[in-house]
Coordinates of C-alpha atoms and ligand atoms in Angstrom, one line a residue:
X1 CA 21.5 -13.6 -17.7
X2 CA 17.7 -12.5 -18.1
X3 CA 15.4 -14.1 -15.2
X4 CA 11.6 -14.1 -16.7
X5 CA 8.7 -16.1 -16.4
X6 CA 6.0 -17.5 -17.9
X7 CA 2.6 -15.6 -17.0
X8 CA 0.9 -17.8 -19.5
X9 CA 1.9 -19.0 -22.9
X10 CA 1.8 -15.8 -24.7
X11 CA 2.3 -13.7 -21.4
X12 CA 5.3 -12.8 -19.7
X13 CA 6.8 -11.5 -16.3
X14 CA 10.0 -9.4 -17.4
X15 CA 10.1 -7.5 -14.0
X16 CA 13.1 -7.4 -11.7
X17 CA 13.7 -7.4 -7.5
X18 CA 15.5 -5.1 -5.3
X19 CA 16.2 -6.3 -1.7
X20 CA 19.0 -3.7 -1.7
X21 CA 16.4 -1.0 -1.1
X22 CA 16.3 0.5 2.0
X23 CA 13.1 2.3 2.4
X24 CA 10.6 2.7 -0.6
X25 CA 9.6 5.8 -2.1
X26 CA 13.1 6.6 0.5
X27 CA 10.0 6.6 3.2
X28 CA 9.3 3.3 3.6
X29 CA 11.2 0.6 5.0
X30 CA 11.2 -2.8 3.5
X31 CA 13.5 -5.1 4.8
X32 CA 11.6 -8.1 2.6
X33 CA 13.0 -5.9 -0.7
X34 CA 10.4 -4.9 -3.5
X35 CA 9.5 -6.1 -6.7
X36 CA 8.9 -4.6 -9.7
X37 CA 6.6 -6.0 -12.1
X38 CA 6.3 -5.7 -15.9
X39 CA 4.6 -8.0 -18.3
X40 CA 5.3 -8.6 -22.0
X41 CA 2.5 -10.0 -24.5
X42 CA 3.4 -11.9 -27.5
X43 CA 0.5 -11.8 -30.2
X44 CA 0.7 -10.5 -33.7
X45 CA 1.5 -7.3 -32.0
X46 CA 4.3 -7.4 -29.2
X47 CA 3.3 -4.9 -26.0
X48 CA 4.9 -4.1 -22.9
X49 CA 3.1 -3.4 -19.6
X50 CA 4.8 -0.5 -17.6
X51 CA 8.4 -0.8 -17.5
X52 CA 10.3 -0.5 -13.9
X53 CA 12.2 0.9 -11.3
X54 CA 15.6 2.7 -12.4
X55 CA 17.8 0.4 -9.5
X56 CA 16.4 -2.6 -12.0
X57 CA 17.3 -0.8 -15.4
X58 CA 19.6 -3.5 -16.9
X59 CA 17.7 -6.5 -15.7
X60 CA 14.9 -5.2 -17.0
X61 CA 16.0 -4.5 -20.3
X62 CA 17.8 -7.5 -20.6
X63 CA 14.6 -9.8 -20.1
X64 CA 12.5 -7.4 -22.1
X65 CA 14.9 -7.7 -24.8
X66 CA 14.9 -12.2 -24.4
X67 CA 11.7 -12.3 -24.1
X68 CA 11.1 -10.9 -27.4
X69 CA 13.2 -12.4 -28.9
X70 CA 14.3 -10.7 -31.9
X71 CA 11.2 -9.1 -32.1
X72 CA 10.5 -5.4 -32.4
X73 CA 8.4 -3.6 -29.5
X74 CA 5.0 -2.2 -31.0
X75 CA 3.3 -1.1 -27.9
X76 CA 4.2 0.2 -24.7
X77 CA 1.3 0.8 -22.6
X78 CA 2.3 2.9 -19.4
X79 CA -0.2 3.2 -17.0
X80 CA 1.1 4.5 -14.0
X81 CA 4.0 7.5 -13.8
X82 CA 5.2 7.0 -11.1
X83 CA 9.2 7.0 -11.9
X84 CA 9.1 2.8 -9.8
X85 CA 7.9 2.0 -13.2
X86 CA 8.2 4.4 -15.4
X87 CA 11.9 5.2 -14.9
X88 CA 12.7 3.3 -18.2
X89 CA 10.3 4.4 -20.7
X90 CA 13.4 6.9 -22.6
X91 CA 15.7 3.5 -22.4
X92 CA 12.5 1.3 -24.2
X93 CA 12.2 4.5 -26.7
X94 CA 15.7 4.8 -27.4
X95 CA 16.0 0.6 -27.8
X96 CA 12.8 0.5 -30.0
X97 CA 12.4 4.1 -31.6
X98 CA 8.9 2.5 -33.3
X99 CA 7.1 1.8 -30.5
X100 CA 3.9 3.5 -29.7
X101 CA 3.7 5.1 -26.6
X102 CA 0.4 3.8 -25.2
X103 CA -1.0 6.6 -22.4
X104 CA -4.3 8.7 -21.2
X105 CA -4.0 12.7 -21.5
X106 CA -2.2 12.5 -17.7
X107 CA 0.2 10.2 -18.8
X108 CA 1.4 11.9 -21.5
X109 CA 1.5 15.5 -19.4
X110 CA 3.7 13.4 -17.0
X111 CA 6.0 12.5 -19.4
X112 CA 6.7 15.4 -20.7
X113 CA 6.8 16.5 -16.9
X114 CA 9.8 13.9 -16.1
X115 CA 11.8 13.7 -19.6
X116 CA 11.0 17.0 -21.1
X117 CA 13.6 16.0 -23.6
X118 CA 12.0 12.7 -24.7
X119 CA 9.8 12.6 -27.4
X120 CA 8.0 9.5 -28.9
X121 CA 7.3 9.3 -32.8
X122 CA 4.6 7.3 -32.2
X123 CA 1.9 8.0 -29.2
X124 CA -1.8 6.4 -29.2
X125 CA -4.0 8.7 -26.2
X126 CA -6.7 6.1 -25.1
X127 CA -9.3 7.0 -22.7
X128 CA -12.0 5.1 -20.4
X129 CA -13.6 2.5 -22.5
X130 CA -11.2 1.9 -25.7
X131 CA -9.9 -0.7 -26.9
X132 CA -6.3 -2.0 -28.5
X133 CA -6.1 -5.3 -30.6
X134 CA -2.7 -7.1 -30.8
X135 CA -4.3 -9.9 -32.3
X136 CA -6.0 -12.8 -30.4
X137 CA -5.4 -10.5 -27.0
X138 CA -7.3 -7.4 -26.7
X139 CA -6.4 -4.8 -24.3
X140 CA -9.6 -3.0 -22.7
X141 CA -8.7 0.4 -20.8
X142 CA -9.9 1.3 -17.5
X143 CA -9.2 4.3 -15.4
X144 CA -8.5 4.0 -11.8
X145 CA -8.2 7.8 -10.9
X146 CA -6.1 8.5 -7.5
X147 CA -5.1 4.4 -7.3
X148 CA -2.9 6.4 -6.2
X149 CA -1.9 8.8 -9.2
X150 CA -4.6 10.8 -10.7
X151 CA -3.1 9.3 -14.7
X152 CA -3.5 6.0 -13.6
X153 CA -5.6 3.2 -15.4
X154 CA -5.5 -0.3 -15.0
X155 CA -5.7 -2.8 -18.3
X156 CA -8.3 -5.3 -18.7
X157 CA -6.7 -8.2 -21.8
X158 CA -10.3 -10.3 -22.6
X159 CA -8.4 -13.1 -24.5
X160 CA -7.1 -14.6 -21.4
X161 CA -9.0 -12.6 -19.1
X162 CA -6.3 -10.8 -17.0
X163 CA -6.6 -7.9 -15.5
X164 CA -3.2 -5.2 -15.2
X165 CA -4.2 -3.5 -12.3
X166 CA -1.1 -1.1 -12.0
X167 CA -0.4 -0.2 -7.8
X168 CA -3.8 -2.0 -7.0
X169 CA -3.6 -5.5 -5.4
X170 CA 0.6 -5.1 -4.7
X171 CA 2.7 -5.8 -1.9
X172 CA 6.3 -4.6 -0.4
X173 CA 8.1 -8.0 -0.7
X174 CA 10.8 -9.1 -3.1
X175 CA 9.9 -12.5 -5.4
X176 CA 11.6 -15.6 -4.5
X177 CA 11.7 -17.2 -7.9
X178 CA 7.9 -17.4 -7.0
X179 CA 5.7 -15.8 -9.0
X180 CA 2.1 -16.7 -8.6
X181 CA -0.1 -16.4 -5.2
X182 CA -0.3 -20.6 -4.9
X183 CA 3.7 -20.8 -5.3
X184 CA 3.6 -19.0 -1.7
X185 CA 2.2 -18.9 1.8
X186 CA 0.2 -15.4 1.3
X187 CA -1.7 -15.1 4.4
X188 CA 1.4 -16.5 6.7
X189 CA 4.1 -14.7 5.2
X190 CA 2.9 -11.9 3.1
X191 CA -0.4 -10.5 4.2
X192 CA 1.4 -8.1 6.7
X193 CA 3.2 -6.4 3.9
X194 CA 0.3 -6.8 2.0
X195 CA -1.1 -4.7 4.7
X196 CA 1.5 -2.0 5.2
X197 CA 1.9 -1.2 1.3
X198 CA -1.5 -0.8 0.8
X199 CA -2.5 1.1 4.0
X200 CA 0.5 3.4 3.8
X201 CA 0.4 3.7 -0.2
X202 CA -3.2 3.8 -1.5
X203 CA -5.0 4.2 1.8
X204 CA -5.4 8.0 2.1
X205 CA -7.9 6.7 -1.3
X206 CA -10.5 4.3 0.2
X207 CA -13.5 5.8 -2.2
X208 CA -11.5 5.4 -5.4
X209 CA -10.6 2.2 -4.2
X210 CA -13.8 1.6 -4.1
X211 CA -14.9 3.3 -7.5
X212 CA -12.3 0.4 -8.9
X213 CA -13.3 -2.5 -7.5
X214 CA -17.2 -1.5 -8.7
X215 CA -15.7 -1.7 -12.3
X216 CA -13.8 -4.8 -11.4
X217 CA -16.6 -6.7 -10.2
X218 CA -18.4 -6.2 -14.0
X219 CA -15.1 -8.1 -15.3
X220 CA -14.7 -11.9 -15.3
X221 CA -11.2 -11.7 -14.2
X222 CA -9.1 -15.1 -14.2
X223 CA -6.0 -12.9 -13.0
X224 CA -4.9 -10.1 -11.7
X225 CA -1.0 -8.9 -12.8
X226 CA 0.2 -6.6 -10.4
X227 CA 3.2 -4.1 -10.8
X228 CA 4.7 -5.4 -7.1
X229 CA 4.7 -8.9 -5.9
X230 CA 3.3 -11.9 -6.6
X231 CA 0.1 -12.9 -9.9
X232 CA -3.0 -14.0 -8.6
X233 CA -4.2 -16.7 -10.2
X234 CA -5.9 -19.3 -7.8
X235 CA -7.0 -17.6 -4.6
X236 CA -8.8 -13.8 -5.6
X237 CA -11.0 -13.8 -3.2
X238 CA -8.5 -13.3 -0.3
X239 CA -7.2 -10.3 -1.6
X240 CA -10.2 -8.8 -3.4
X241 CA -11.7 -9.1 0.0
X242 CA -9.3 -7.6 2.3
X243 CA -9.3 -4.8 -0.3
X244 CA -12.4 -4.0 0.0
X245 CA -12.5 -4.4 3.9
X246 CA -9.5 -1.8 4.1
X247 CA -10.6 0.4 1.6
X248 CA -13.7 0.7 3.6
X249 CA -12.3 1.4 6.4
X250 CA -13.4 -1.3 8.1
X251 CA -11.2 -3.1 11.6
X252 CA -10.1 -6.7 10.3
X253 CA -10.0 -7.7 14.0
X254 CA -11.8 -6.8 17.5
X255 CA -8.5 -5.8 19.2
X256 CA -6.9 -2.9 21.1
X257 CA -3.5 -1.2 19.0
X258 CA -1.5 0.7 21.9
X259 CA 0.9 3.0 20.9
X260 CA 3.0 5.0 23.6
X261 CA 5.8 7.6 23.4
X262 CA 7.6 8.0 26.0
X263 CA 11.1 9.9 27.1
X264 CA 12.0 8.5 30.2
X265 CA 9.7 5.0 30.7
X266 CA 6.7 6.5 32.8
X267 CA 4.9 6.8 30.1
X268 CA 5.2 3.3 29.2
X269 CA 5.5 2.4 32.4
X270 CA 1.1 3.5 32.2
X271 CA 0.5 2.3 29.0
X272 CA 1.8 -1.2 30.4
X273 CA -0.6 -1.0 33.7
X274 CA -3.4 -0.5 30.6
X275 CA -2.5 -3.2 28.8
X276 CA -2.7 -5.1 31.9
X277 CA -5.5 -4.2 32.9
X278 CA -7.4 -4.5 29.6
X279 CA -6.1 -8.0 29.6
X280 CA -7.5 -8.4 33.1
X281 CA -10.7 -7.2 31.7
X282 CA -10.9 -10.3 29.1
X283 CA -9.5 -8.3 26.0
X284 CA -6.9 -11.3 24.3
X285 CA -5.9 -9.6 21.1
X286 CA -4.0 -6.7 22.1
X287 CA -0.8 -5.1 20.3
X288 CA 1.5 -2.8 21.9
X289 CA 4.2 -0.5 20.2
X290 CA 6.7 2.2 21.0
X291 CA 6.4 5.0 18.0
X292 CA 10.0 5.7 19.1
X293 CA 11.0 3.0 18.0
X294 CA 8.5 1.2 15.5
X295 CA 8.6 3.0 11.8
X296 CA 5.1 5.0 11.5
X297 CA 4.4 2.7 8.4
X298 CA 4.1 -0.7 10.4
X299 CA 1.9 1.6 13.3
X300 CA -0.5 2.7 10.1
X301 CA -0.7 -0.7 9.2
X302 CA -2.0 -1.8 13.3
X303 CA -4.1 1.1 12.8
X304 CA -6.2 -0.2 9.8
X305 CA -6.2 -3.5 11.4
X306 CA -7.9 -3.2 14.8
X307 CA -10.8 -1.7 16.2
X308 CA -10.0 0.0 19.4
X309 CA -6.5 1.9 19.9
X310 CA -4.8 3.7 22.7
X311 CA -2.6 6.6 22.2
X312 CA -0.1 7.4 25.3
X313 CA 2.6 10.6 24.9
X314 CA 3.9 13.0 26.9
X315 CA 3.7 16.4 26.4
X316 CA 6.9 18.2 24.5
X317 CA 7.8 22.2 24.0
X318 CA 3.9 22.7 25.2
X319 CA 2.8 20.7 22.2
X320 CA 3.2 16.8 21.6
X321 CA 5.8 14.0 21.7
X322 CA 7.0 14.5 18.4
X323 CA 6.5 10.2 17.5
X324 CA 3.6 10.2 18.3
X325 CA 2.4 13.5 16.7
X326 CA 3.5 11.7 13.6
X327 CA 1.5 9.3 14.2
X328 CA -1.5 10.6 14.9
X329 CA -0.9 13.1 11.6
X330 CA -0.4 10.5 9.7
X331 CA -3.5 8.6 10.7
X332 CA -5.2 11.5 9.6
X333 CA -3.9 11.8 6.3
X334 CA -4.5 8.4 5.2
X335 CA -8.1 9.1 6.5
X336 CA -7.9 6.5 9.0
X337 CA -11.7 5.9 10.4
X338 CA -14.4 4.4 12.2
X339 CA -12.1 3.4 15.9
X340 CA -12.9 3.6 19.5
X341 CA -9.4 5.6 20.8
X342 CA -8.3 6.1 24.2
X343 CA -6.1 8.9 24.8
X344 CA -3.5 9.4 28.0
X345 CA -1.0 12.1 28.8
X346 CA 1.5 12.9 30.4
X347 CA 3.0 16.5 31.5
X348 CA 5.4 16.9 35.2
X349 CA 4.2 20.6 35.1
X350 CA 1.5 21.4 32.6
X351 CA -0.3 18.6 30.6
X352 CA -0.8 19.2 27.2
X353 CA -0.3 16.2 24.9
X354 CA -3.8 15.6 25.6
X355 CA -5.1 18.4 24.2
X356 CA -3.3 18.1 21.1
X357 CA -3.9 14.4 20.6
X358 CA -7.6 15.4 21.1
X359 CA -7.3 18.2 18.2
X360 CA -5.8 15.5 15.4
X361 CA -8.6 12.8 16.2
X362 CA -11.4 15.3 16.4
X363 CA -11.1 15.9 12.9
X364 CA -10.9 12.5 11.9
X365 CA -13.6 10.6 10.8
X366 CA -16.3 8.7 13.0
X367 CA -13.8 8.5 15.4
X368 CA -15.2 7.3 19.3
X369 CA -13.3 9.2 22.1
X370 CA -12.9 7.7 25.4
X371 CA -14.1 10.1 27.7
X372 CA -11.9 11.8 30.3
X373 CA -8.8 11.4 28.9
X374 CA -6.1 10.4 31.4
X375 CA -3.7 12.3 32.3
X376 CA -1.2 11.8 34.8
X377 CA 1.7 14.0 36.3
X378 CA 5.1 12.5 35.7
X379 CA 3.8 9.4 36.5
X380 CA 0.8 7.3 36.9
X381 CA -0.3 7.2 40.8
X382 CA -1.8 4.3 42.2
X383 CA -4.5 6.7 43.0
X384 CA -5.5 6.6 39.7
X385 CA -6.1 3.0 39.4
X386 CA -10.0 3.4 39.5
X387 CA -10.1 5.8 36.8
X388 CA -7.6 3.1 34.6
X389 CA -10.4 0.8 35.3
X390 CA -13.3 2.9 34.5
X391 CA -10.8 3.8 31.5
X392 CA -10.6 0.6 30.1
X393 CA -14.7 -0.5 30.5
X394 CA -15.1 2.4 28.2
X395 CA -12.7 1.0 25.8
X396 CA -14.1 -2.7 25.5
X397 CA -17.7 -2.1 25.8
Ligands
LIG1 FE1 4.4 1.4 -7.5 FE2 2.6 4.2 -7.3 O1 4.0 3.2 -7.8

């Protein structure tokens, strides 16, 4: 049977959950599932919002198809091409051959791109600025270039005042029946997925992130319809905020992220005798993963979050723990900044790891380097424990 709801009275969700998925994008784990969001509008005209995710097809159809009811499909307005929600736009052609294909110049290059075989009668090419009337509601369009595909705009309807914001403001995280940001505990139970999809997804593009929320804030926006998880309509603030905050590149929290490799334990073995000892030295928030054996994604996620990290490895084939290199790669190329990082490695005959970590977080941005790296031999010495000190000083002050 179809499972919709009601956005508001001429509004409707008509997306569909997956919480058979294993890792999204086949990258990312998320063991909370994944929703995908699509919205119908009911007016004199009838328009559909994105479609979804190909593991959803025949749910999704099925409520597009009860939701209208009888009705024809005049619009479909795609705004992001990425296939989690545009994997149905030949089904939606084939089931309403009249429907206007609503897209920018990108959008239609990426169709042709993914169904080269697909061809709409009807196609309406909109741009920054112009506007679509389905009666009462009126769809403004807005692009939001690299949020995170360069075709991507976001819709703004003025009727009701809701803003489609495509990728923008979603979250791993199947819905429970709940729909809406006040039906659920956000902060307590979603925020850290919240976290990990945007920091993973759209964080490599902090300044367009940016660009977006400028032309957001010149919108009176009573809601924001996401294509993953929940509809904010009560609390904006909380999200719009973090949003901001991570797409600066700013710490949410004075805290110290340490994240060790290590082959045999003696690497973690010193990476515990720092956490120690940063604890000793009054630091309370402090987080503490192996990249062995924590997905990369969760370790991005720590690494927007705080403001201090420590990266432990031993050194592997002359080069770096290959974890850990990961890591550090991946930091880069989601243009992690702005962090105070302590680096120590480990080597039984010739330390290198050091150098290498060194390399990858030299040409990151405004990134502090706790000078001299440690670097210890097979194992830390107690000798050493005046340099873990002086170590860690550097680190909190
Ligand atoms: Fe949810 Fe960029 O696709």
């Amino acid at each position: 049977m179809h499972c919709t709801r009601k956005v508001t009275d001429g509004i409707h969700w008509v997306g569909a959950n997956d919480r058979r998925i294993a890792k999204f994008e086949n990258m990312f784990p998320v063991p909370r599932g994944v929703s995908y969001n699509s919205y119908v509008i009911l007016d004199e005209k009838t328009a559909l919002m994105d479609t979804a995710d190909s593991s959803v097809a025949e749910r999704f159809m099925e409520n597009v198809e009860a939701v209208l009811d009888g009705r024809t499909l005049d619009y479909l307005v795609v705004q992001h091409m990425e296939p989690d929600h545009c994997a149905n736009i030949v089904a939606i052609i084939e089931k309403y051959p009249e429907v206007t294909v609503v897209g920018n110049a990108k959008t239609m290059q990426m169709i042709g791109q993914f169904y080269s075989g697909t061809k709409a009668e009807n196609t309406l090419l909109v741009k920054e600025g112009d506007k679509l009337s389905l009666g009462e509601h009126e769809l403004n369009f807005v692009t939001a270039p690299m949020v995170h595909w360069p075709e991507v705009m976001v819709t703004y309807e003025s009727k009701e005042k809701i803003l489609f914001s495509a990728d923008a403001f979603g979250t791993f995280g199947a819905l429970n029946g709940t729909l809406f940001d006040d039906e659920i505990f956000f902060d307590a139970v979603w925020m850290e997925d919240a976290r990990r999809y945007y920091t993973n997804i759209v964080g490599k593009y902090g300044p367009q992130v940016q660009a977006l929320l400028k032309k957001a804030a010149g919108l009176d926006i009573a809601m924001i319809c996401p294509l993953h998880g929940p509809v904010w309509r009560n609390d904006l603030e909380l999200l719009l905020e973090k949003y901001d905050q991570w797409s600066r590149y700013e710490a949410e929290e004075d805290g110290v992220l340490i994240v060790y490799g290590s082959m045999y334990g003696n690497t973690e073995n010193a990476a515990e005798v720092l956490a120690a000892e940063i604890a000793e030295q009054g630091m309370k928030n402090i987080k503490m993963y192996d990249a062995s054996v924590t997905d990369c994604s969760y370790l991005i996620a720590e690494a927007f979050r705080y403001n201090r990290i420590v990266v432990a490895a031993p050194t592997y084939n002359a080069g770096l723990f290959a974890p850990i290199e990961h890591f550090l790669n991946d930091m880069k190329a989601l243009n992690v900044q702005n962090k105070k990082i302590g680096l120590l490695e480990n080597g039984t005959w010739a330390p290198m790891a050091g150098k290498h970590m060194k390399a990858i977080v030299e040409s990151m941005k405004n990134m502090e380097i706790v000078e001299p790296v440690i670097s210890i031999k097979s194992a830390l010495q107690p000798v050493q424990m005046e340099e873990v000190r002086t170590f860690v000083g550097e680190l909190l002050k």
